[in-house]
Coordinates of C-alpha atoms and ligand atoms in Angstrom, one line a residue:
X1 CA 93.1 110.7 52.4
X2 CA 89.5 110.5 50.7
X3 CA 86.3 111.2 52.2
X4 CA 83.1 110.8 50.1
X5 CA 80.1 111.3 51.1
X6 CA 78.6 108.3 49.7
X7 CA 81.0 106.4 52.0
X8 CA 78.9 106.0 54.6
X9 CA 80.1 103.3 57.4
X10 CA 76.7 103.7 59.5
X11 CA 74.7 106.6 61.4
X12 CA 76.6 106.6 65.0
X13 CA 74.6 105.4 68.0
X14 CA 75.5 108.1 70.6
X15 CA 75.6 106.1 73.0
X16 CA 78.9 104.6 71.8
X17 CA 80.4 108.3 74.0
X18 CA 78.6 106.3 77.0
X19 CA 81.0 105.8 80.3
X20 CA 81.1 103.7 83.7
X21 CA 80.8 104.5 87.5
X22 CA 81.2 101.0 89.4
X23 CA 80.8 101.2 93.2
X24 CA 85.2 101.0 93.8
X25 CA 87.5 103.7 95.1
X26 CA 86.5 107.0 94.9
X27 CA 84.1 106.8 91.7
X28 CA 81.2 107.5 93.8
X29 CA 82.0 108.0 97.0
X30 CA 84.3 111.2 96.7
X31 CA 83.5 111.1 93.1
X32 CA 80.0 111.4 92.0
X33 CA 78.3 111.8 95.6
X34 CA 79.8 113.5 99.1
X35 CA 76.9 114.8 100.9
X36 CA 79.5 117.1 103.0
X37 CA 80.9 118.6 100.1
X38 CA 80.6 122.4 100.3
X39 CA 79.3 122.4 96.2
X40 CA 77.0 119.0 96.9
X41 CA 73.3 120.0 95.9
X42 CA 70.1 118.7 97.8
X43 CA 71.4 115.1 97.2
X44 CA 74.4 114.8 97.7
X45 CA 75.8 115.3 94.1
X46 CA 78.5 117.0 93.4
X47 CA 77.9 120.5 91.5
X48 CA 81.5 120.8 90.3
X49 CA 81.6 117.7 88.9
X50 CA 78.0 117.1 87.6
X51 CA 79.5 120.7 85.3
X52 CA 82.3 118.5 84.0
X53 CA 80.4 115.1 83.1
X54 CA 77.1 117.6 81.7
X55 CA 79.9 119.6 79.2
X56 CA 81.1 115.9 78.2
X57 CA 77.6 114.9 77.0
X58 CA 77.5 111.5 78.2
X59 CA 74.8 109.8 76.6
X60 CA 74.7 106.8 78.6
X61 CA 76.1 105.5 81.9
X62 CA 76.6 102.1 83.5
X63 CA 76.3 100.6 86.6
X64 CA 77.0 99.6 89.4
X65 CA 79.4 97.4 88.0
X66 CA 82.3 96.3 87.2
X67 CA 83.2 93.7 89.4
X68 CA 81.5 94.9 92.0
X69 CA 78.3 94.0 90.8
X70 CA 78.8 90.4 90.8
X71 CA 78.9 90.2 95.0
X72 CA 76.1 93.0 95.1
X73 CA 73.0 93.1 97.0
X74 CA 70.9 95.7 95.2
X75 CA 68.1 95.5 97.9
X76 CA 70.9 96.8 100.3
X77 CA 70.9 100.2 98.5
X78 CA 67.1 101.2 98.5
X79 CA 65.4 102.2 101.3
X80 CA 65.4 104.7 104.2
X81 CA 69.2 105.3 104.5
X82 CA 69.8 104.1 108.4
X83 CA 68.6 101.0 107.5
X84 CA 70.6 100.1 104.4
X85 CA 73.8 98.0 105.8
X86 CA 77.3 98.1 105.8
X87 CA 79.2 94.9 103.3
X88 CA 82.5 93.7 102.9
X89 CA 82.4 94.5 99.4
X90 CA 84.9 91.3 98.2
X91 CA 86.0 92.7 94.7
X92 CA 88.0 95.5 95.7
X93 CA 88.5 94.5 99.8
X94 CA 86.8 97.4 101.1
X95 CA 83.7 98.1 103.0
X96 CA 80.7 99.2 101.2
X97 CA 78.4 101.5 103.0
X98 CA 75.2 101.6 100.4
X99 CA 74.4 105.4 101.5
X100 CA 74.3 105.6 97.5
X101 CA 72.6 102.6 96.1
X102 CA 70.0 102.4 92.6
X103 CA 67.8 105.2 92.9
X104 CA 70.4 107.4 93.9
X105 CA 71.9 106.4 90.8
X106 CA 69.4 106.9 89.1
X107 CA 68.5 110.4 90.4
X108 CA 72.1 111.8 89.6
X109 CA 71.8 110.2 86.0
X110 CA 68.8 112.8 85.1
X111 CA 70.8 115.6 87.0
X112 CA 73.1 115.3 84.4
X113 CA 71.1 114.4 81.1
X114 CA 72.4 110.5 81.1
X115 CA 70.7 107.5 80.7
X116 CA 71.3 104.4 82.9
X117 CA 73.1 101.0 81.8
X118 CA 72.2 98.7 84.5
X119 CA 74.3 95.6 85.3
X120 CA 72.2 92.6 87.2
X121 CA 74.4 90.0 89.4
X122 CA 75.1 86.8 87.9
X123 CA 77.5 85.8 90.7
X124 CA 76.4 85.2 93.4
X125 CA 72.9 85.7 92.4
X126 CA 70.9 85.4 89.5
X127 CA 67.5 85.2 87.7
X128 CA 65.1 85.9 90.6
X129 CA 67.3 89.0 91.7
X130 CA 67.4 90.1 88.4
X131 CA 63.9 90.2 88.0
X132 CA 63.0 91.7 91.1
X133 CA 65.5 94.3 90.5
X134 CA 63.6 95.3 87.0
X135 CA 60.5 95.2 88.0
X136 CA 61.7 97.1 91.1
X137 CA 63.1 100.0 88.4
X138 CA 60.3 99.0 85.3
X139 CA 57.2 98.1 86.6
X140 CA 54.4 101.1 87.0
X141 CA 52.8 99.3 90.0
X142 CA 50.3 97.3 91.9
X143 CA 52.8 94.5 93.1
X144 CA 55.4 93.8 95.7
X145 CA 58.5 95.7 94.4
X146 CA 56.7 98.2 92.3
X147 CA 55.2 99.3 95.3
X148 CA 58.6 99.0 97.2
X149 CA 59.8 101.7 94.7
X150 CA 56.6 104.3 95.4
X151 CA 57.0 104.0 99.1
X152 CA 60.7 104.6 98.5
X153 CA 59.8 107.7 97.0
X154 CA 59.3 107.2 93.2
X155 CA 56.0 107.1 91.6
X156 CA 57.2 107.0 88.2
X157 CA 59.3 103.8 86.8
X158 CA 62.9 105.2 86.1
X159 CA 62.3 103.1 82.9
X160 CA 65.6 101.5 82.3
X161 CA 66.1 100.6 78.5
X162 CA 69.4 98.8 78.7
X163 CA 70.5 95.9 81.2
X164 CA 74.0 93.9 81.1
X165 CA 73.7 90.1 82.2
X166 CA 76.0 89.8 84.9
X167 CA 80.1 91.1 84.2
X168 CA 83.3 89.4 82.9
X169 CA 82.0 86.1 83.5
X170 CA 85.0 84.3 82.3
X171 CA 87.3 85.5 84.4
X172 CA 88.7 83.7 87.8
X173 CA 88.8 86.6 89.9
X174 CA 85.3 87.4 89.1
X175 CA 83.2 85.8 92.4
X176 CA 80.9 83.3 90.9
X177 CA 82.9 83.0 87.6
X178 CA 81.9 80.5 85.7
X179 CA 82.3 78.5 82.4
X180 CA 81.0 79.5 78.9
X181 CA 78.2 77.0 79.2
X182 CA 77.8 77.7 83.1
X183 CA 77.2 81.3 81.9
X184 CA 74.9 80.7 78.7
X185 CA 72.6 78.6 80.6
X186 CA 71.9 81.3 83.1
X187 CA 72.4 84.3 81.6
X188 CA 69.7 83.0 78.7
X189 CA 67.3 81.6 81.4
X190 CA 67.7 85.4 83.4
X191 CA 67.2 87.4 79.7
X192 CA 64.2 85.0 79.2
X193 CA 62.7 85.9 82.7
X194 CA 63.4 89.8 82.5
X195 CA 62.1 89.8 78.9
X196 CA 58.5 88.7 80.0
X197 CA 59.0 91.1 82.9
X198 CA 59.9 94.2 80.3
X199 CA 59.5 93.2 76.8
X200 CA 60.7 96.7 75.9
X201 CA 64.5 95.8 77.5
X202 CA 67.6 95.5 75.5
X203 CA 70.4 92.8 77.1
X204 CA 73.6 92.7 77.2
X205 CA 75.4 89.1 76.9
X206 CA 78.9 88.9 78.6
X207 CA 81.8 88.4 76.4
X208 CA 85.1 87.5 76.8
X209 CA 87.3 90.1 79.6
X210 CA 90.0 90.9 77.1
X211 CA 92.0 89.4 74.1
X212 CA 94.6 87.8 76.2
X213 CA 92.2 85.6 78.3
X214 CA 93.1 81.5 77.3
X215 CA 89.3 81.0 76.5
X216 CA 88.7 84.1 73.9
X217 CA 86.9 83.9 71.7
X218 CA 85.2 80.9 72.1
X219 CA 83.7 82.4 75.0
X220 CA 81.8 84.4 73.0
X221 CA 80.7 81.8 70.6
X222 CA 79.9 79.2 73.3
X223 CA 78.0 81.7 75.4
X224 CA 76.0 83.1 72.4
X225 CA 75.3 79.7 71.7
X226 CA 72.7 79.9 74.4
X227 CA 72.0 83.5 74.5
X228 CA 71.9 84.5 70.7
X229 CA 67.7 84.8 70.1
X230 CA 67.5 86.1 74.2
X231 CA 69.8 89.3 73.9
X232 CA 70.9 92.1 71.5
X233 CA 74.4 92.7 72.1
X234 CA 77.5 91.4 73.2
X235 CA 80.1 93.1 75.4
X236 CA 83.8 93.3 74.7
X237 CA 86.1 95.0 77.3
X238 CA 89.8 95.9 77.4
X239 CA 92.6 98.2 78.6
X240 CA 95.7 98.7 77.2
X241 CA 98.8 100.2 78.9
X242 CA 102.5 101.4 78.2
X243 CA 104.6 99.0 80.3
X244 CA 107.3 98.8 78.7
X245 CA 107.9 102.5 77.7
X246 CA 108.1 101.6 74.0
X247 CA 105.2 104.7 72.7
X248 CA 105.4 103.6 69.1
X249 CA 104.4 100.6 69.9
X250 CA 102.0 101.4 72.4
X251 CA 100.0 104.1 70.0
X252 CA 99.6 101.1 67.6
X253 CA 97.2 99.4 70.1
X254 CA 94.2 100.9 68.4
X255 CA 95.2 98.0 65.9
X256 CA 94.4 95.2 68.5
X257 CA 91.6 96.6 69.2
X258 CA 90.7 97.1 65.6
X259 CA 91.3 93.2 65.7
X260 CA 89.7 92.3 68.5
X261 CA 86.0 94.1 67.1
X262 CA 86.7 92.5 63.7
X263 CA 87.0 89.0 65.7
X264 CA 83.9 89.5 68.1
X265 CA 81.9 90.6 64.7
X266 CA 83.1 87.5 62.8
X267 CA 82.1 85.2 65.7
X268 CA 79.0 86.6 66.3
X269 CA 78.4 86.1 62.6
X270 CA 79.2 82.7 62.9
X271 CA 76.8 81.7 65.8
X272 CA 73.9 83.8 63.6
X273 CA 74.9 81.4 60.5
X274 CA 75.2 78.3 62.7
X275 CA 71.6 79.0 63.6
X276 CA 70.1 80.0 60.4
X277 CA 69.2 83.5 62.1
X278 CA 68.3 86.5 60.4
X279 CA 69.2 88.4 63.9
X280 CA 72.6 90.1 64.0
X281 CA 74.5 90.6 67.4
X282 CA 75.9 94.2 68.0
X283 CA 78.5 95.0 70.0
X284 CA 79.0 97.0 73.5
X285 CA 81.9 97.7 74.4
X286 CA 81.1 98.7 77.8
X287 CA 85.0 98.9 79.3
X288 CA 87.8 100.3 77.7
X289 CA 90.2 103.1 78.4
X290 CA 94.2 103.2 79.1
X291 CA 94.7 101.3 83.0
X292 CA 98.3 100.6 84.4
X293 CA 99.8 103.4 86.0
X294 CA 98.2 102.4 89.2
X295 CA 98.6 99.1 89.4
X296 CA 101.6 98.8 91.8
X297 CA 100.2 101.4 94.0
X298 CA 97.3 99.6 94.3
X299 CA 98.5 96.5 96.1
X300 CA 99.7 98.7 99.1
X301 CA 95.8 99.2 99.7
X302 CA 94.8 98.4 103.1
X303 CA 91.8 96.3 103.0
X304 CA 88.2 96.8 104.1
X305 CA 88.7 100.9 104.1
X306 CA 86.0 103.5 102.9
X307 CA 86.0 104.3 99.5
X308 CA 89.6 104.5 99.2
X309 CA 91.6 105.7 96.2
X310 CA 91.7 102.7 94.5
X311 CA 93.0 102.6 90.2
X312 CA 93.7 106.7 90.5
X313 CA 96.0 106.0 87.2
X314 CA 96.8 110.2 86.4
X315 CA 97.1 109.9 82.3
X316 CA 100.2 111.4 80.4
X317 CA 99.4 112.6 76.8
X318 CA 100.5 109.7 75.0
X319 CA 97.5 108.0 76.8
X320 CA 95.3 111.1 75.5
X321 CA 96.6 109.9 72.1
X322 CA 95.6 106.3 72.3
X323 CA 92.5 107.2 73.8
X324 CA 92.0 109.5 70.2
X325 CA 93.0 106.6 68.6
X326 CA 90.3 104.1 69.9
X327 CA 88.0 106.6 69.9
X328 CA 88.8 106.6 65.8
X329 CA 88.7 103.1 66.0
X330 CA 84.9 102.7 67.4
X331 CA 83.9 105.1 64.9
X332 CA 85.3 103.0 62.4
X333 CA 83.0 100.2 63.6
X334 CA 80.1 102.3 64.1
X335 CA 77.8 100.0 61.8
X336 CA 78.2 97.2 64.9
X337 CA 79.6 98.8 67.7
X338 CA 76.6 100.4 69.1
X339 CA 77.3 101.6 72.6
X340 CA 80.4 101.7 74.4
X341 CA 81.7 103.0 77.8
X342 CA 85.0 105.4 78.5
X343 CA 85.6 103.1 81.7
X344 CA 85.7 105.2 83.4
X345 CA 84.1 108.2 84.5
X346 CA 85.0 110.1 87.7
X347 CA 88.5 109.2 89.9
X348 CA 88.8 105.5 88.8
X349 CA 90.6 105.1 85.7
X350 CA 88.9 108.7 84.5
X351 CA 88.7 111.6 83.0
X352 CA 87.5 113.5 85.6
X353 CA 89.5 113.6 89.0
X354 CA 88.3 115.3 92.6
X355 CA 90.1 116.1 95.8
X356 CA 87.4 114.9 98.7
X357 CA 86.5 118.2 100.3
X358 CA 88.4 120.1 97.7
X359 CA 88.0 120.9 93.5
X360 CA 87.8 118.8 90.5
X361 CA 89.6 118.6 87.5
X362 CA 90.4 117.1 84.1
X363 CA 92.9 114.8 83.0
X364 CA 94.5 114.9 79.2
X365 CA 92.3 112.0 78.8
X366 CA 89.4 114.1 79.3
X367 CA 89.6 116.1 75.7
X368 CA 89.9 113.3 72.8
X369 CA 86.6 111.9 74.3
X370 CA 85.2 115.3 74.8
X371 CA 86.2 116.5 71.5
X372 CA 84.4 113.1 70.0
X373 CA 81.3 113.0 72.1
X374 CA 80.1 116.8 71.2
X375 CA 81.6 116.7 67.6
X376 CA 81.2 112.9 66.5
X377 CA 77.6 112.9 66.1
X378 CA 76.3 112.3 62.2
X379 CA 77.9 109.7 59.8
X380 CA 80.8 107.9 60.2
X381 CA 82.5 107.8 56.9
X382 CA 85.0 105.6 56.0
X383 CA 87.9 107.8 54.8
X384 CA 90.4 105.7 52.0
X385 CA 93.8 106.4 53.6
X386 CA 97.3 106.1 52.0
X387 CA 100.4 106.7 54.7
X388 CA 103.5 105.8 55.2
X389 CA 103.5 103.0 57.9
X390 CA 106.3 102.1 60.2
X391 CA 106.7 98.2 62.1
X392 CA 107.1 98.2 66.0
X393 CA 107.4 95.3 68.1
X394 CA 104.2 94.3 68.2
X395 CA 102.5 95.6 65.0
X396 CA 103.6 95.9 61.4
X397 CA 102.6 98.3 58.6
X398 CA 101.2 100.6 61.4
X399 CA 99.8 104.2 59.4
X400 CA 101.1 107.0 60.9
X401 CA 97.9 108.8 59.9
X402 CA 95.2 107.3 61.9
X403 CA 91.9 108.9 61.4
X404 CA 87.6 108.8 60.5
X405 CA 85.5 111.7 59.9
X406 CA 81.8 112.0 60.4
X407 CA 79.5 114.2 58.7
X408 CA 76.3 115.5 60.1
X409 CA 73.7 116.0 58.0
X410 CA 71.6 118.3 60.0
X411 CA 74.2 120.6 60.3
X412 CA 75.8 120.1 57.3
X413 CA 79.4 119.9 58.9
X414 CA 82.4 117.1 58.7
X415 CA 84.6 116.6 61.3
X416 CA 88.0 114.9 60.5
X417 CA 89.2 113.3 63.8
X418 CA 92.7 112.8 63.1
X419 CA 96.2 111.5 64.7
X420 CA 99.6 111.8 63.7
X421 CA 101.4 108.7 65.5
X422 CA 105.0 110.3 64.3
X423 CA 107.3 110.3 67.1
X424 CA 109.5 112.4 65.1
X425 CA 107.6 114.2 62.2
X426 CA 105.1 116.2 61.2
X427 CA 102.7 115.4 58.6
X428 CA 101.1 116.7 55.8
X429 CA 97.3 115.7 55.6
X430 CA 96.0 116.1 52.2
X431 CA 92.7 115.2 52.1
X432 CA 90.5 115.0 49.1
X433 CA 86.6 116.5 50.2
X434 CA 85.7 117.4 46.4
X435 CA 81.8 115.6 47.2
X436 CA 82.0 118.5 50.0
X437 CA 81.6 121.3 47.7
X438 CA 81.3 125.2 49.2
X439 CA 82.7 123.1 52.5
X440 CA 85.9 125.1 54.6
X441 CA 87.6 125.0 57.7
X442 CA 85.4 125.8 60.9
X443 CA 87.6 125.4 63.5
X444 CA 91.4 123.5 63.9
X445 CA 91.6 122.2 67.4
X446 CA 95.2 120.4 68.4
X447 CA 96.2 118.3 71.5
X448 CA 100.1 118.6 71.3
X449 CA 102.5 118.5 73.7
X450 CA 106.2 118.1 73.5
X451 CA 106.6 116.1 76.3
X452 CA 104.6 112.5 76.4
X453 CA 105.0 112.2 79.4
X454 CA 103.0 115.5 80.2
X455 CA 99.9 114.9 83.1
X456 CA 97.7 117.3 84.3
X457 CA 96.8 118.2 87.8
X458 CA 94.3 120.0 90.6
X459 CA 97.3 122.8 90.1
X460 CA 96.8 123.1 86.5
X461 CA 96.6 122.1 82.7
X462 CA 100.2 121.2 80.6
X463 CA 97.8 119.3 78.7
X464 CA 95.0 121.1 77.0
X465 CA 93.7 121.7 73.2
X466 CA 94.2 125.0 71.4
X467 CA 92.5 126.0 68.1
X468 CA 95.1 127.1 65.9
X469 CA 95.6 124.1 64.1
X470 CA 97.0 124.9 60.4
X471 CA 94.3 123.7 57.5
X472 CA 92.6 125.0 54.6
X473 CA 90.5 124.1 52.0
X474 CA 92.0 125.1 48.4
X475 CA 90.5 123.3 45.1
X476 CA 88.5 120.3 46.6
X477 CA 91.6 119.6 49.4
X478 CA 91.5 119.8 52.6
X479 CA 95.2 120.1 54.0
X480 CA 96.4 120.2 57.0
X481 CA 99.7 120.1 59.7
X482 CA 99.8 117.5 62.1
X483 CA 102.6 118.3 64.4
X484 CA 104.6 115.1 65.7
X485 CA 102.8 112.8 68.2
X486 CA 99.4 115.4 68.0
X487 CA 95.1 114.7 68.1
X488 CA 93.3 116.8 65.7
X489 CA 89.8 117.6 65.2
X490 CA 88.8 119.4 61.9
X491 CA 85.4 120.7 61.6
X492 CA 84.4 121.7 58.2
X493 CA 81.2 123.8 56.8
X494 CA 79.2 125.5 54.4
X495 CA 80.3 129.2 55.4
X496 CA 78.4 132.0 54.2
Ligands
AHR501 O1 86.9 99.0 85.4 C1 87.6 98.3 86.4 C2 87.4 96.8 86.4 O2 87.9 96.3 85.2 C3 85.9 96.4 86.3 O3 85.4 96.3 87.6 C4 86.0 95.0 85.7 O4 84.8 94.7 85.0 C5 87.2 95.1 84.8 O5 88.1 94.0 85.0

């Protein structure tokens, strides 16, 4: 490997380290937010887990959906709590309570030093709700729902930067799902409306729900058709999973989605040249994670409970290592992909896991995005690899070194994020850092495990990073061990 300092792919937008909490299973209720909760402060929040989310430095979270948003009432979560009713929330068959509703939301996102992604309903509702709603949340005062929000308790505009227009809006199980065209039209007429509301607003536009959906990607290009001058970014979600047990080919997925950004860049790229614009799309990709190991458990939910626990998947370390590995990936589109979301954050497909009345803890999931959030801050660099590559079912000429680095100025340190994908072998990184002069190891930290299958638990850790990787810097190389199957982080500086 070469990194140069020249090489520069872009300066990373933190909020690509951004997550999710959508109003399903235990995210909030349980998750965030239980009043009765012996370490719940004045509001409800959970202390213990507030700790976990503040050490991951989230940058940005989004909300309240997901799915859910698309059958949501937002004017059902404000107010004087014994008034606020109870739904049948239709995405996920349960009932939805609104004890926690937007400014709630927005309450625990400065308890824990995050800023607020806010998703407006394009499903059942549409551009007056979404402009109530933001002037609800934007506007300082002197009309109908400013004023709602001061006699709710909140002088101050929460000041909400970033809005998504609507969610997965091509997909059949989404209520009010609707055609590319169906879904430009209103989701440019809604971003034309909240724009005069808030000029100072960046939108989302919905993209496609994943690679394997029949109308990808000329969802995208039909949609942004309509929306292109009216929003800023584009959203691409997706989930992988190991179904079929086959790892090699499952740690290759970083690979789709390596394709899948290089094809929502391209379109986008398209509709800007189609139009003569000088305005280029960026891309957020507000869902993605690992999510299958619940799935079957799932469908023995019984409908319309409380907050039930509802796409609990508990990650085994090969899922930490495809996590690392599209966590490298986003870096490597840093120049475009400007925000993304872990999806996501507490109980529901997440990092962080709680027992209602009981602790928190994290899964093996929890460190590769930890490890990137607090360390991938700077440069991205684009690192010239050469590696011996193997072919699985799926994927050919797969590298089993898979890796970014990203340099931060400021502190004059590199980080090399780094994965073997090896099932079998160790591997030798020798890494050329000769426009790094005076630069040495900092630190080594490894996630390695033996066994892929490894989970962790409320009763403990088989799954957590130590920092006796083996690297050093001799002549101009970095070079370093990468056990079989392992995530590496190598930080590198001027030490005196
Ligand atoms: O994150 C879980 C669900 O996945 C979201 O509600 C939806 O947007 C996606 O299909």
């Amino acid at each position: 490997m070469t990194l140069e300092n020249d090489f520069a792919i872009s300066e990373i937008d933190s909020r690509i380290y951004g997550s999710f909490i959508e109003h399903l299973g235990r995210a909030v209720y349980g998750g965030i937010y239980e009043p009765d909760h012996p370490e719940a402060d004045e509001n409800g929040f959970r202390k213990d887990v507030s700790r976990l989310i503040t050490d991951l430095q989230v940058p940005i979270v989004r909300y309240p959906g997901g799915n859910f948003v698309s059958g949501y009432n937002w004017e059902d979560g404000v107010g004087p709590r014994e008034n606020r009713p109870r739904r049948l929330e239709l995405a996920w068959r349960t009932i939805e309570t609104n004890q926690f509703g937007t400014n709630e939301f927005v309450d625990w996102a400065r308890s824990v030093g995050t800023k607020v992604m806010m998703a407006v309903n394009l499903g059942t509702r549409g551009i007056d709700e979404a402009r109530n709603l933001l002037e609800y949340c934007n506007h300082p005062g002197g009309t109908y729902w400013s004023d709602l929000r001061k006699q709710h308790g909140y002088a101050q505009p929460h000041a909400i930067k970033t809005w998504c227009l609507g969610n997965e809006m091509d997909g059949p199980w989404q209520i009010g799902h609707k055609t590319a065209d169906e879904y430009g039209r209103l989701a440019l007429e809604t971003a034309k409306v909240m724009k005069w509301v808030d000029p100072t607003i960046e939108l989302v536009s919905c993209g496609s729900s994943n690679t394997a959906m029949a109308t990808f990607p000329q969802y995208e290009a039909t949609s942004l058709e309509h929306t292109y001058d009216a929003v800023d970014y584009v959203s691409l979600h997706q989930y992988y999973g190991n179904r079929s047990g086959d790892t090699a080919n499952y740690l290759a997925y970083s690979m789709d989605l390596d394709h899948f950004i290089k094809t929502i860049k391209s379109t986008c790229d398209y509709i800007k040249a189609k139009k003569r614009s000088k305005k280029t799309i960026n891309l957020s990709f507000d869902e993605w994670n690992v999510w299958f190991h619940s799935n079957e458990s799932d469908k023995q939910i019984e409908p319309w409970s409380i907050a039930p626990p509802q796409l609990e998947d508990i990650y085994t370390f090969e899922d930490a290592l495809l996590v690392g590995s599209m966590l490298i990936t986003l870096l490597k589109h840093a120049d475009r992909v400007k925000i993304a979301c872990l999806a996501q954050l507490v109980n529901v497909i997440a990092p962080i896991m709680t027992v209602n009345g009981g602790g928190s803890w994290k899964q093996c999931i929890y460190y590769p995005y930890l490890h990137a959030s607090i360390y991938g801050r700077g440069i991205a660099l684009q690192p010239v690899i050469i590696s011996d590559k193997y072919d699985s079912k799926d994927f050919s000429d797969v590298p089993y070194l898979d890796s970014v680095a990203v340099y931060n100025n400021e502190k004059e340190v590199v980080t090399v994020f780094a994965i073997n994908r090896s099932l079998e072998e160790s591997l030798l990184l020798e890494c050329d850092i000769r426009s790094f002069p005076g630069y040495s190891v900092i630190e080594h930290i490894v996630l390695e495990n033996e066994n892929l299958k490894a989970v962790n638990s409320i009763d403990g850790e088989n799954v957590k990073p130590h920092n006796n990787g083996q690297s050093a810097v001799k002549d101009g190389v970095l070079e370093a061990i990468l056990p079989k199957h392992s995530w590496h982080v190598i930080r590198l500086g001027k030490q005196l």
